[in-house]
JSON list of C-alpha atoms and ligand atoms in Angstrom, two decimals:
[
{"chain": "A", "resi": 1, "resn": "UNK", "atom": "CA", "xyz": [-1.44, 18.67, -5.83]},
{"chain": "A", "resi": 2, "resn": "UNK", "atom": "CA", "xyz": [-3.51, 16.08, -3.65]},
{"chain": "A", "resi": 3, "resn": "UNK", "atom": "CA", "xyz": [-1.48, 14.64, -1.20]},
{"chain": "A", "resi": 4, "resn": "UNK", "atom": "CA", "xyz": [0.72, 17.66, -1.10]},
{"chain": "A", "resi": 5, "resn": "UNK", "atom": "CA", "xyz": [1.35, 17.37, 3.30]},
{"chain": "A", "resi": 6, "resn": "UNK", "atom": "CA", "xyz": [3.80, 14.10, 2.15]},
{"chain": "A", "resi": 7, "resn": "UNK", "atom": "CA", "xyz": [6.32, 16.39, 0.44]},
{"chain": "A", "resi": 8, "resn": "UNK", "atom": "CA", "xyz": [6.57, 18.13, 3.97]},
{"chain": "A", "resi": 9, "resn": "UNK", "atom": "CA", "xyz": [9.29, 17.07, 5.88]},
{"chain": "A", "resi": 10, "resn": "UNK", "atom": "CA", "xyz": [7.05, 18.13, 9.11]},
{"chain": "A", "resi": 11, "resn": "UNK", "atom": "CA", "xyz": [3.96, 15.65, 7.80]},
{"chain": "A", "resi": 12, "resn": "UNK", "atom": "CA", "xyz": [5.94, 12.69, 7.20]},
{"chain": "A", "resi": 13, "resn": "UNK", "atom": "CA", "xyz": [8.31, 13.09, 10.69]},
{"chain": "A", "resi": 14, "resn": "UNK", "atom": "CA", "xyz": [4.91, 12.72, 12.70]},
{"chain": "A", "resi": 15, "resn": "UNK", "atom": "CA", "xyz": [3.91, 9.82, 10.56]},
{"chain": "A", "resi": 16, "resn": "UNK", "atom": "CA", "xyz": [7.35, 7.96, 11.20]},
{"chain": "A", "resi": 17, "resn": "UNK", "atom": "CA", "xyz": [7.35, 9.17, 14.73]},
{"chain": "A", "resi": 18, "resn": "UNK", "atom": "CA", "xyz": [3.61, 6.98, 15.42]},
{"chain": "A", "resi": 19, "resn": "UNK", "atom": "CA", "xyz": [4.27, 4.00, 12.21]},
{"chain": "A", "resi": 20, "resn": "UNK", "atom": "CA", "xyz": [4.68, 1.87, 14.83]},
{"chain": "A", "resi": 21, "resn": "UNK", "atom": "CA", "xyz": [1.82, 2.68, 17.58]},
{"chain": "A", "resi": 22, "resn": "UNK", "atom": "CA", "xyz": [-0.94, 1.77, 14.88]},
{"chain": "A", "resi": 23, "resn": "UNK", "atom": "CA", "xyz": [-2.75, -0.74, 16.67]},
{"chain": "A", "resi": 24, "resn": "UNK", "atom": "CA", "xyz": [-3.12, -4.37, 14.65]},
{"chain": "A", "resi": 25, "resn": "UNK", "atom": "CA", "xyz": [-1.16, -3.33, 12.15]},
{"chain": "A", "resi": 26, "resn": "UNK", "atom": "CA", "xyz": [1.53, -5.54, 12.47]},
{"chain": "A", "resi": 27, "resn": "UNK", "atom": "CA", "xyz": [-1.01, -8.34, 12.33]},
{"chain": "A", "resi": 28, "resn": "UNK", "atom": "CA", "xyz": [-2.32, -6.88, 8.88]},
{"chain": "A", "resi": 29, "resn": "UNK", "atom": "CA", "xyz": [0.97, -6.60, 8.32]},
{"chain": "A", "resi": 30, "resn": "UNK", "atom": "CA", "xyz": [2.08, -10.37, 8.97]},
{"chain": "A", "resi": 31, "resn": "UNK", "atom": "CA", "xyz": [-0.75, -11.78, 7.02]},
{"chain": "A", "resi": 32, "resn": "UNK", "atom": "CA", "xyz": [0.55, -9.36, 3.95]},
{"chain": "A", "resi": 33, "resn": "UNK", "atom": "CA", "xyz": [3.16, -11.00, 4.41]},
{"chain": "A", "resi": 34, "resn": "UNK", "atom": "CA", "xyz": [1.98, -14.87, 4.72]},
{"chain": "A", "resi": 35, "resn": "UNK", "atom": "CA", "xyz": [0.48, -14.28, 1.07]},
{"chain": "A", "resi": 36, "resn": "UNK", "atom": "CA", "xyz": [3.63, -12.85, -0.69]},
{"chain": "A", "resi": 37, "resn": "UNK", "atom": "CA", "xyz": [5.62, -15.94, -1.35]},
{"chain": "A", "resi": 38, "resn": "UNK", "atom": "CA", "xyz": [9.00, -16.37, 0.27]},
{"chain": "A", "resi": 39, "resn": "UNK", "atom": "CA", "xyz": [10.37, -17.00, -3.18]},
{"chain": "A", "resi": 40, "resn": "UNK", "atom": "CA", "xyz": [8.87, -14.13, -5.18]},
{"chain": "A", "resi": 41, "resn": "UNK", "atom": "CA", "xyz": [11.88, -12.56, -6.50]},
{"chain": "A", "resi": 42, "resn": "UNK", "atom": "CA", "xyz": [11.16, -8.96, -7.81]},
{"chain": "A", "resi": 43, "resn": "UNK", "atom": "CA", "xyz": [8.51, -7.10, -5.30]},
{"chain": "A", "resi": 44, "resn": "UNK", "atom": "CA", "xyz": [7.32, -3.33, -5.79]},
{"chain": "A", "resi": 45, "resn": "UNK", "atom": "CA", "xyz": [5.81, -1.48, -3.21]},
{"chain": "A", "resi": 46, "resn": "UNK", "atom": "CA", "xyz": [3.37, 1.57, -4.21]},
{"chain": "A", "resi": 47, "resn": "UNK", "atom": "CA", "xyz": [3.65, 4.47, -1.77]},
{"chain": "A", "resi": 48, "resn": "UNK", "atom": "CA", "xyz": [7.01, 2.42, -0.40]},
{"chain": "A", "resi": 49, "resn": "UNK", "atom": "CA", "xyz": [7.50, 5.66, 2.21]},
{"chain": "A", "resi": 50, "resn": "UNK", "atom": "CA", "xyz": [10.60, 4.44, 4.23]},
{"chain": "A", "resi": 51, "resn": "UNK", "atom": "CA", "xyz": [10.32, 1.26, 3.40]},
{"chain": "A", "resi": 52, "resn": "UNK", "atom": "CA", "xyz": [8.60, 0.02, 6.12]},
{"chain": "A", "resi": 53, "resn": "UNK", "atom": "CA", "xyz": [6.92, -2.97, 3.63]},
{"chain": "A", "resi": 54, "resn": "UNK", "atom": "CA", "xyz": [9.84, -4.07, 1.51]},
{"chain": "A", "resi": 55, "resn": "UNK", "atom": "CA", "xyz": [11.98, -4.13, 4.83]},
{"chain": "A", "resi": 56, "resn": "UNK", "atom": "CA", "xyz": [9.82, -6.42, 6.38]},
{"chain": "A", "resi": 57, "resn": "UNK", "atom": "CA", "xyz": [9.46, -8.44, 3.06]},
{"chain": "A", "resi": 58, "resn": "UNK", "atom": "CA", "xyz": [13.22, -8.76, 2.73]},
{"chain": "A", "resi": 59, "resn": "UNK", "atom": "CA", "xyz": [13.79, -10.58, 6.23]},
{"chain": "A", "resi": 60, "resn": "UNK", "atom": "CA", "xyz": [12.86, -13.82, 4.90]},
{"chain": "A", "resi": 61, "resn": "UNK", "atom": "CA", "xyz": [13.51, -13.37, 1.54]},
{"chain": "A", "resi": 62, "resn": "UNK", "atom": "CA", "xyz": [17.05, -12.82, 0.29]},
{"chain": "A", "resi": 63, "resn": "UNK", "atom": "CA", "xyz": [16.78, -13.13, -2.93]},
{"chain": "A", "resi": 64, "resn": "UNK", "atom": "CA", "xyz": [14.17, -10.81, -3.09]},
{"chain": "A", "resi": 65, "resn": "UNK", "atom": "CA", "xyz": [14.55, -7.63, -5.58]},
{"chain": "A", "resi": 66, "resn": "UNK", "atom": "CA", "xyz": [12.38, -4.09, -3.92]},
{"chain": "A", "resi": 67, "resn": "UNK", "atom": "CA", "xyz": [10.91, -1.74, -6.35]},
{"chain": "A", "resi": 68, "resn": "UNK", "atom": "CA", "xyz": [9.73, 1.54, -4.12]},
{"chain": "A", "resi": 69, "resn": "UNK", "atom": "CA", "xyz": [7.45, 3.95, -5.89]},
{"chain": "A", "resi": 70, "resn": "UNK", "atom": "CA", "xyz": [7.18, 6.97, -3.76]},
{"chain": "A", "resi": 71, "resn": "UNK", "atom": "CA", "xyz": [6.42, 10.74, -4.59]},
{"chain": "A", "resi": 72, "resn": "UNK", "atom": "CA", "xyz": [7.95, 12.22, -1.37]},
{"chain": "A", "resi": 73, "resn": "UNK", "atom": "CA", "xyz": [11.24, 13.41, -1.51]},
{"chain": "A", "resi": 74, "resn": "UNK", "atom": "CA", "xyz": [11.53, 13.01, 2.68]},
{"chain": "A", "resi": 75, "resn": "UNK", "atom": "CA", "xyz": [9.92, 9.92, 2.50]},
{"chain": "A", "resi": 76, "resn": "UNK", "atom": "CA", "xyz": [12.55, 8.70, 0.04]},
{"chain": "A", "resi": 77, "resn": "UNK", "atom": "CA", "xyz": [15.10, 10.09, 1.85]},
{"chain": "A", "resi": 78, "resn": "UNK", "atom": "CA", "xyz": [14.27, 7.97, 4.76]},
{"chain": "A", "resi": 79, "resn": "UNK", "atom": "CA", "xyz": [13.80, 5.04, 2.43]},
{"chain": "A", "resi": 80, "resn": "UNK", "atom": "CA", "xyz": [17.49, 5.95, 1.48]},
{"chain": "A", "resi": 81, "resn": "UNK", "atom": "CA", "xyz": [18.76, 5.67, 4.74]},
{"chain": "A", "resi": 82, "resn": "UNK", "atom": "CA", "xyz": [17.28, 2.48, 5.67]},
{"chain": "A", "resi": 83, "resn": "UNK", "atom": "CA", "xyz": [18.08, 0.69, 2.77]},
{"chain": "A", "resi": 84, "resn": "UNK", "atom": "CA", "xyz": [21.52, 2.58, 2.39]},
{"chain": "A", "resi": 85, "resn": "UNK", "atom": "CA", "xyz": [24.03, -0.35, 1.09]},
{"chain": "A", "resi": 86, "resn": "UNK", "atom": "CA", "xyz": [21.11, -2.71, 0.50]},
{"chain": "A", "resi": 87, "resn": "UNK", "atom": "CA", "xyz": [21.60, -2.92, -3.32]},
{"chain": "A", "resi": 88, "resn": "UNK", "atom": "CA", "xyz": [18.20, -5.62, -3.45]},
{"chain": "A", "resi": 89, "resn": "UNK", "atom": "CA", "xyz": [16.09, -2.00, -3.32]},
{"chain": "A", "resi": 90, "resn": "UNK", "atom": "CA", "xyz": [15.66, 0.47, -6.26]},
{"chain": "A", "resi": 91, "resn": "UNK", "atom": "CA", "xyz": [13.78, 3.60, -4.75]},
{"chain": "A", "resi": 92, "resn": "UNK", "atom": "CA", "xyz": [12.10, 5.08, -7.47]},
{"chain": "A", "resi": 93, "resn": "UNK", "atom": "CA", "xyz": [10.18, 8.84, -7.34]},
{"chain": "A", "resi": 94, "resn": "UNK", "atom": "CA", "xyz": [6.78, 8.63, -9.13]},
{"chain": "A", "resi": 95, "resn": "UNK", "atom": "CA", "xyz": [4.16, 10.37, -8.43]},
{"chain": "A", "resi": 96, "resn": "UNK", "atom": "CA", "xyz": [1.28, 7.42, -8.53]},
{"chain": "A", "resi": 97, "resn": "UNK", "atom": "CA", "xyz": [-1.55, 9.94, -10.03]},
{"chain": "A", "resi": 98, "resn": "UNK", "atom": "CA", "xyz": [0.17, 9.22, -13.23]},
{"chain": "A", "resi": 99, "resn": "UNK", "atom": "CA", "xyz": [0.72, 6.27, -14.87]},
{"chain": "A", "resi": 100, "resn": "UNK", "atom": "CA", "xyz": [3.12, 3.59, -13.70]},
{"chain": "A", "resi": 101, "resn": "UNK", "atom": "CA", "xyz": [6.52, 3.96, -15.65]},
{"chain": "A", "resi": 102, "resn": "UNK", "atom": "CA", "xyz": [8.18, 0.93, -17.42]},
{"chain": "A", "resi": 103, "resn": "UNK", "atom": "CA", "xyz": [9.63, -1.31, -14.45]},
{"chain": "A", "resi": 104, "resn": "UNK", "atom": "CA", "xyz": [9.32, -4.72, -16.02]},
{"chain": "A", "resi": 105, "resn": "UNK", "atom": "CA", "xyz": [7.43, -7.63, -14.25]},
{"chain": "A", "resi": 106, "resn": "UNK", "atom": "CA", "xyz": [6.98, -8.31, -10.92]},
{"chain": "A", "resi": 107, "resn": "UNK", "atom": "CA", "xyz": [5.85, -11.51, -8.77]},
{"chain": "A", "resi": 108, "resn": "UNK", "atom": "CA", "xyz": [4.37, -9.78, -6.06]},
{"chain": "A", "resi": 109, "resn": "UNK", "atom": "CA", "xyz": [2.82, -6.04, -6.08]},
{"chain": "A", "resi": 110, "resn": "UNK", "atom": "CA", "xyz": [2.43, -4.51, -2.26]},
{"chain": "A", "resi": 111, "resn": "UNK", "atom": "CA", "xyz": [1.16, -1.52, -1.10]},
{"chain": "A", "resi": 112, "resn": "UNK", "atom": "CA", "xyz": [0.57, -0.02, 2.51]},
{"chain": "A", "resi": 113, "resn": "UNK", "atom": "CA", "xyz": [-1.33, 3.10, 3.34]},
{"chain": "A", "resi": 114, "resn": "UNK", "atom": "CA", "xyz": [-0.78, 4.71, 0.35]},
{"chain": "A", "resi": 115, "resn": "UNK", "atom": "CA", "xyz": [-3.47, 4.19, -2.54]},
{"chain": "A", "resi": 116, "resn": "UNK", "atom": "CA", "xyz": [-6.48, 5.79, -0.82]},
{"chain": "A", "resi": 117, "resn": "UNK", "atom": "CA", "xyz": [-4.48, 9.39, -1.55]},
{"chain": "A", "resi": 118, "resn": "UNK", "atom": "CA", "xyz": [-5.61, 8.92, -5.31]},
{"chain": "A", "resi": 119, "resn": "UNK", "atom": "CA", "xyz": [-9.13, 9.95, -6.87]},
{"chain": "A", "resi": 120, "resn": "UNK", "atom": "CA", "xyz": [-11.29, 6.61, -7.24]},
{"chain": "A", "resi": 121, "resn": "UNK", "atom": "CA", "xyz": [-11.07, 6.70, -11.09]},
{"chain": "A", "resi": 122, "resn": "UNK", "atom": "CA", "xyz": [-7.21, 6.41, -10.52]},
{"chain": "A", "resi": 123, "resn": "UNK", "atom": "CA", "xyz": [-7.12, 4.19, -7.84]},
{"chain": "A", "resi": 124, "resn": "UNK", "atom": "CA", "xyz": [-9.55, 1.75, -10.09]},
{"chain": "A", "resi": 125, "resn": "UNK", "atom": "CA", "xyz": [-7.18, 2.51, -13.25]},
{"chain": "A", "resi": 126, "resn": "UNK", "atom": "CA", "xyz": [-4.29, 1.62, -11.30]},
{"chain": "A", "resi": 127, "resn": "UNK", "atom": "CA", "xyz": [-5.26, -1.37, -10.48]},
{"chain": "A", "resi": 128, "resn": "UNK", "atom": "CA", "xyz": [-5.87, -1.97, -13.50]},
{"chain": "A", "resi": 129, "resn": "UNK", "atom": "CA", "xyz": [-1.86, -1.06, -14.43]},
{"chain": "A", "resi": 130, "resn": "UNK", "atom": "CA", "xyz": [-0.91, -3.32, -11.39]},
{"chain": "A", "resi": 131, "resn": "UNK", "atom": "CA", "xyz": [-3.01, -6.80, -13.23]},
{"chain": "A", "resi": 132, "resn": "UNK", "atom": "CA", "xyz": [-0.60, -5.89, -16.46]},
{"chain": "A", "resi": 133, "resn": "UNK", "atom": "CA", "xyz": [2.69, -5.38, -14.96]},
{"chain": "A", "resi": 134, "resn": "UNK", "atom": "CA", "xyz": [2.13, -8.91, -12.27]},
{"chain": "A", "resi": 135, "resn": "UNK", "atom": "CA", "xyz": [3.93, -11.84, -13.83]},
{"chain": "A", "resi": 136, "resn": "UNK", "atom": "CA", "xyz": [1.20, -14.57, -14.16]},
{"chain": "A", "resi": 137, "resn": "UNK", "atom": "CA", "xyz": [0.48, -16.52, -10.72]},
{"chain": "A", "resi": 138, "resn": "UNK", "atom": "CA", "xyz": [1.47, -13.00, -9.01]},
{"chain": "A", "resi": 139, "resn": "UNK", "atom": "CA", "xyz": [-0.44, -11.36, -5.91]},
{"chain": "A", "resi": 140, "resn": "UNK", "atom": "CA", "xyz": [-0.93, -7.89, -5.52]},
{"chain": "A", "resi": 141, "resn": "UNK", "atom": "CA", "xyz": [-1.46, -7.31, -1.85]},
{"chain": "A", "resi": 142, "resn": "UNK", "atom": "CA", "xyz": [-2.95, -3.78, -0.86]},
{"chain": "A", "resi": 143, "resn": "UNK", "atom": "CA", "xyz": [-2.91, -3.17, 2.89]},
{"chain": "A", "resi": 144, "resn": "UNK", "atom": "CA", "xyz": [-5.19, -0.09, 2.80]},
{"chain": "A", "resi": 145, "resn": "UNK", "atom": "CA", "xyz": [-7.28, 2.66, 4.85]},
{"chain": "A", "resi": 146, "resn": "UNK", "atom": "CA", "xyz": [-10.56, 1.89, 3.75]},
{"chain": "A", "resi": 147, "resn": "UNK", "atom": "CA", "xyz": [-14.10, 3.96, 4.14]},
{"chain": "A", "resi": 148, "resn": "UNK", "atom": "CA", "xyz": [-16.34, 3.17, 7.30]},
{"chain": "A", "resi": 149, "resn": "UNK", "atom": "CA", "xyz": [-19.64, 2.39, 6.23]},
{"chain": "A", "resi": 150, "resn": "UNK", "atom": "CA", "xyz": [-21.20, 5.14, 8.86]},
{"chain": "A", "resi": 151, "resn": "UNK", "atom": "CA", "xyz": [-19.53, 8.72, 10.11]},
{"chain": "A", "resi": 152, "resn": "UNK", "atom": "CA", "xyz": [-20.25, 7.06, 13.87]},
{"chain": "A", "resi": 153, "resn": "UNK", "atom": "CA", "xyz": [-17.38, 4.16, 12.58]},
{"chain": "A", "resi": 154, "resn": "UNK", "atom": "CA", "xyz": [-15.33, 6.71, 11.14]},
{"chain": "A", "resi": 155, "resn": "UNK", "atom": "CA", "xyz": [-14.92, 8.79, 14.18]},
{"chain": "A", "resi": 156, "resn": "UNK", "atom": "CA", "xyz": [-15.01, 5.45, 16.60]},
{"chain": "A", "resi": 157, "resn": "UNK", "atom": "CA", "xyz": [-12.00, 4.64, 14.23]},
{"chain": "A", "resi": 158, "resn": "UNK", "atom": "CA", "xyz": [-9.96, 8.08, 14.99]},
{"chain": "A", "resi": 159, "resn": "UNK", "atom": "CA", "xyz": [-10.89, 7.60, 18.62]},
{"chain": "A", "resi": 160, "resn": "UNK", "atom": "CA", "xyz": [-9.54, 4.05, 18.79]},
{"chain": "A", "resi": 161, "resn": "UNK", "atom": "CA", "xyz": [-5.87, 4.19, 17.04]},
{"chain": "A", "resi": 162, "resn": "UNK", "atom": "CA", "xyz": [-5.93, 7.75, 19.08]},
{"chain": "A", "resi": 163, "resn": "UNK", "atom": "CA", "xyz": [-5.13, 10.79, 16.55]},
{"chain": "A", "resi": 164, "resn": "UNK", "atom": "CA", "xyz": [-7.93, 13.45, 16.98]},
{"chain": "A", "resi": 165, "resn": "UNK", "atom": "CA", "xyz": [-10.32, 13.78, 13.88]},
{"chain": "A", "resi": 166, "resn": "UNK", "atom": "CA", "xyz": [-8.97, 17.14, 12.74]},
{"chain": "A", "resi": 167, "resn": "UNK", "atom": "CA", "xyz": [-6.23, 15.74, 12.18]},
{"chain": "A", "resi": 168, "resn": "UNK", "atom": "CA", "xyz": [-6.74, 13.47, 9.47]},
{"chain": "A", "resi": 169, "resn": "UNK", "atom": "CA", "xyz": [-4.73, 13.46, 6.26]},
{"chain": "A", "resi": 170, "resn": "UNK", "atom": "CA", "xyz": [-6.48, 16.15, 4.31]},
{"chain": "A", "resi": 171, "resn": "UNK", "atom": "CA", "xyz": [-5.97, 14.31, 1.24]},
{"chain": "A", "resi": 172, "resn": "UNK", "atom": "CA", "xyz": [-7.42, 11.24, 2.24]},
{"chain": "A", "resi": 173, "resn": "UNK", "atom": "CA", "xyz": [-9.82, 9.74, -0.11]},
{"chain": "A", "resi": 174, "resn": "UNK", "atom": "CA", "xyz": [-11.09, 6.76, 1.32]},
{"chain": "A", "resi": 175, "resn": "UNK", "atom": "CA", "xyz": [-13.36, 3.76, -0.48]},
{"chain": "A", "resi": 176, "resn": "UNK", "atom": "CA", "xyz": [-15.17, 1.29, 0.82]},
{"chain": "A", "resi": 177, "resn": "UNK", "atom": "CA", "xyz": [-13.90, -2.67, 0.36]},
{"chain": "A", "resi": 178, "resn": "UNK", "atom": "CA", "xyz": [-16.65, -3.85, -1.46]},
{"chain": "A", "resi": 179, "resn": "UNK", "atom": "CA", "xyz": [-15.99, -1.57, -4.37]},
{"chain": "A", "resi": 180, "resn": "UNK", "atom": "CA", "xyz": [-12.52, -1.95, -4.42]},
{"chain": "A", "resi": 181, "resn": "UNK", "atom": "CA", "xyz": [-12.73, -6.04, -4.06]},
{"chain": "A", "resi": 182, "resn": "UNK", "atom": "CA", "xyz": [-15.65, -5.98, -7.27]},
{"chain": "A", "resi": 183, "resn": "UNK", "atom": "CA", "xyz": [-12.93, -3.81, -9.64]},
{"chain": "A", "resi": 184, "resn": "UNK", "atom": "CA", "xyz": [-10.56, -6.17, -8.96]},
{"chain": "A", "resi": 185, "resn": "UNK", "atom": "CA", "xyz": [-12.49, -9.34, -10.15]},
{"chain": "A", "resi": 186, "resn": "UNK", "atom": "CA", "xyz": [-13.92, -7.26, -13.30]},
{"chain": "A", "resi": 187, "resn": "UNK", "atom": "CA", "xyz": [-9.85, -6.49, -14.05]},
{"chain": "A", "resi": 188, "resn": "UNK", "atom": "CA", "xyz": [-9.46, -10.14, -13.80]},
{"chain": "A", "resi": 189, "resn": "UNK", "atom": "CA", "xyz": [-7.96, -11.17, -10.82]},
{"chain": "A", "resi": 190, "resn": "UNK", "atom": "CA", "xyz": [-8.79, -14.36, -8.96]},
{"chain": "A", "resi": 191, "resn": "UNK", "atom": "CA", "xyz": [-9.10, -15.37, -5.12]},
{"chain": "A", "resi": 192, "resn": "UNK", "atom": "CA", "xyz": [-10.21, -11.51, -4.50]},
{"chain": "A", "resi": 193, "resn": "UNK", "atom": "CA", "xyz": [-11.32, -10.82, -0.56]},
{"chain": "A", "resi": 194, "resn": "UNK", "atom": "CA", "xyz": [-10.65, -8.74, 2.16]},
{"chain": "A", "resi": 195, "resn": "UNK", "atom": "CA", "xyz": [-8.10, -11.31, 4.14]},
{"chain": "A", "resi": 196, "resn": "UNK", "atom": "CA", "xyz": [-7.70, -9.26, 7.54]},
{"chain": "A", "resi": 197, "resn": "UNK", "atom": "CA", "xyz": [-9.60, -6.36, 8.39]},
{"chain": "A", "resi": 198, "resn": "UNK", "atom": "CA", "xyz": [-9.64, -4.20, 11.63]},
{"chain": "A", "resi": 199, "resn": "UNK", "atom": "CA", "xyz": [-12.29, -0.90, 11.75]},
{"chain": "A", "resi": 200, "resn": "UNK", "atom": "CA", "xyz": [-11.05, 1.07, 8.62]},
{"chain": "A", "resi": 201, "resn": "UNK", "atom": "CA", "xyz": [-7.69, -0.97, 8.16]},
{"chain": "A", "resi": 202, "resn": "UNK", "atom": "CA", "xyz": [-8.23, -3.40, 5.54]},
{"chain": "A", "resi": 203, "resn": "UNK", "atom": "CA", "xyz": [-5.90, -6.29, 3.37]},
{"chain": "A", "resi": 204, "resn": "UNK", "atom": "CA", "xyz": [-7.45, -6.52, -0.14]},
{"chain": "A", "resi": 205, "resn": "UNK", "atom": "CA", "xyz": [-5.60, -9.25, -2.02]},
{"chain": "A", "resi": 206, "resn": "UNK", "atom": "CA", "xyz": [-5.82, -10.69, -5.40]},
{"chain": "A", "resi": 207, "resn": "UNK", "atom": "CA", "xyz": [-4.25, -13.13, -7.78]},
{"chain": "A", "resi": 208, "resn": "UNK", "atom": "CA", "xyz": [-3.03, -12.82, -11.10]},
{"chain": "A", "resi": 209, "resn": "UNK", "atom": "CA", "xyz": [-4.19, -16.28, -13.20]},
{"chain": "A", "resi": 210, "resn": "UNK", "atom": "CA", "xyz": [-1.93, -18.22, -13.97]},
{"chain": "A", "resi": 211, "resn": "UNK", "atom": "CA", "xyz": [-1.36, -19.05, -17.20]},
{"chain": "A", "resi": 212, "resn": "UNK", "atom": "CA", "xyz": [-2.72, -22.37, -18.31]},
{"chain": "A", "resi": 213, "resn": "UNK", "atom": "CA", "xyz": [-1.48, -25.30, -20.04]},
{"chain": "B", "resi": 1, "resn": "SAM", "atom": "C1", "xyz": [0.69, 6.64, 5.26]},
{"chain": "B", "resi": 1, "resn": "SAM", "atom": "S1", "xyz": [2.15, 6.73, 4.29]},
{"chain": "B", "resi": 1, "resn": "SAM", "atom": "C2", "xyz": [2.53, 4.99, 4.13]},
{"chain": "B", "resi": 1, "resn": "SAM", "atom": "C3", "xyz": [3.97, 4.75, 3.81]},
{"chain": "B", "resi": 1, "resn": "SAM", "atom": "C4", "xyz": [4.40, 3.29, 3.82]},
{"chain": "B", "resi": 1, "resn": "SAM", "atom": "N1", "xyz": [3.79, 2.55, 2.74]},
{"chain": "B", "resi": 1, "resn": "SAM", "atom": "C5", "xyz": [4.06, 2.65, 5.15]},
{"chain": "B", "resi": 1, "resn": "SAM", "atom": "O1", "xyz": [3.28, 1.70, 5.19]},
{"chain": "B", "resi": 1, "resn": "SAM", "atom": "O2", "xyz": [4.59, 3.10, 6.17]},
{"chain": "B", "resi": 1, "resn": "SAM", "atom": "C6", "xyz": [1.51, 7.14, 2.69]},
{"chain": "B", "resi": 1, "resn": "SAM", "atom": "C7", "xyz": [2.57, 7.16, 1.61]},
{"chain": "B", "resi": 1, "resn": "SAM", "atom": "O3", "xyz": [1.95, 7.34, 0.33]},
{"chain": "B", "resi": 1, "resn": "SAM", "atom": "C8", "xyz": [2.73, 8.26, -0.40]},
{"chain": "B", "resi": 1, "resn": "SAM", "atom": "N2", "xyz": [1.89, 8.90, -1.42]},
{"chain": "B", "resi": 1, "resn": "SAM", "atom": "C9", "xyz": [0.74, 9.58, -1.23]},
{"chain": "B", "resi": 1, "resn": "SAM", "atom": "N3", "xyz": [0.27, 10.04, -2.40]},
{"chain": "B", "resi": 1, "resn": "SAM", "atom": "C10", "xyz": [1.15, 9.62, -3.35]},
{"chain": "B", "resi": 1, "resn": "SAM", "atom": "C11", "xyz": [1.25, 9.79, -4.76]},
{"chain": "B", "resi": 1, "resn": "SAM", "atom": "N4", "xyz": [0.32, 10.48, -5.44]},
{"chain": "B", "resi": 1, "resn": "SAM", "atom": "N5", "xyz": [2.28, 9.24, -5.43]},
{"chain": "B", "resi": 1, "resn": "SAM", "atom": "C12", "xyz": [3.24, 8.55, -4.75]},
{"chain": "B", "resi": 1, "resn": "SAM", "atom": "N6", "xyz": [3.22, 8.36, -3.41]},
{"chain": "B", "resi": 1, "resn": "SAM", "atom": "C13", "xyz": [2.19, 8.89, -2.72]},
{"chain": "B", "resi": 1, "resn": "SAM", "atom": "C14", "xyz": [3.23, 9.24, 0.64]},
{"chain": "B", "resi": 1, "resn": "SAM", "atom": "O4", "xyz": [4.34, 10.00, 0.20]},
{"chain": "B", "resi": 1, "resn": "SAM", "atom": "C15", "xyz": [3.56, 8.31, 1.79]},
{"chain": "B", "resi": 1, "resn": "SAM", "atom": "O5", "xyz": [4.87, 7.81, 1.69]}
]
């Protein structure tokens, strides 16, 4: 199964352990989270892990609603525990190679870290399941490991957030930005760019239309 390490409890302990020590990422983070508006109600989060994106959501927005899609049962347990009596947050197991299961609409859809485990053809058809379940006027806001355009970048990236090359998820499957930003304009979405990029860490965002008249 690709992405099998996550269902490790060893694998996702070291990635809890260092969440934090990414460098920048709480910048990417805080401009994810200047383009989710504070009063979009129902928010799911694709690869939610512990819950380290609808947490951060939630701070300034009470009324907000978490939908966690996550295939790792010790990444869920986690999620568990930090949401334990928070009844805003449904943690839901999925396994995102297939398709997304009936969740009803949401305002915003987020993501962190998590979509570059699937094939291209799924990542690009998932996408494509993300435009149909956003409510008109929604975002979908992927903050994502992205492709280097050179192997020199690639390793210059390992060096600089400072986890040794070998050690690098085996089931990544990284794209490049471009290609992800043109799918989502041919699915339809509007405002598409990369707002906040740093080496391989990237914040694709795009808008559902709103409906007119
Ligand atoms: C690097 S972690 C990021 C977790 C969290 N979003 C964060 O920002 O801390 C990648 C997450 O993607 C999840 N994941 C990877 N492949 C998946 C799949 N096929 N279906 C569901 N979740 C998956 C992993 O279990 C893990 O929780």
């Amino acid at each position: 199964m690709p992405g099998e390490e996550w269902t490790t409890a060893d694998h996702v302990g070291r990635y809890l352990d260092r969440a934090d020590e990414y460098p920048r990422r709480a910048e990417g983070e805080s401009v994810l989270g200047e383009h989710v508006p504070r009063d979009a109600r129902r928010i799911l989060d694709l690869g939610t892990g512990d819950g380290r994106v609808l947490a951060l959501l939630g701070i300034d927005r009470r009324e907000m609603v978490g939908v966690g899609l996550d295939f790792s049962e010790p990444m869920l347990a986690a999620a568990r525990e930090r949401f334990a009596g928070d009844e805003r947050i449904e943690l839901v197991r999925h396994d995102l190679a297939d398709p997304l299961p009936a969740l009803g609409r949401f305002e915003a859809v987020v993501s962190s870290m998590a979509i570059h485990h699937l094939t291209h053809e799924r990542k690009r058809s998932l996408y494509g399941e993300v435009f149909e379940l956003l409510e008109p006027g929604g975002v979908f806001a992927n903050f994502e490991h992205v492709a280097s355009p050179t192997r020199r970048m690639h390793v210059a990236f390992f060096a600089a957030i400072g986890e040794p090359l070998e050690d690098e998820d085996p089931s990544d499957l990284l794209l490049d930005v471009e290609s992800q930003l043109g799918w989502l304009r041919e699915l339809g979405f509007d405002d598409v760019d990369c707002y906040w990029k740093w080496l391989e860490m990237a914040l694709l965002i795009g808008i559902k239309p709103a409906r007119r008249g």
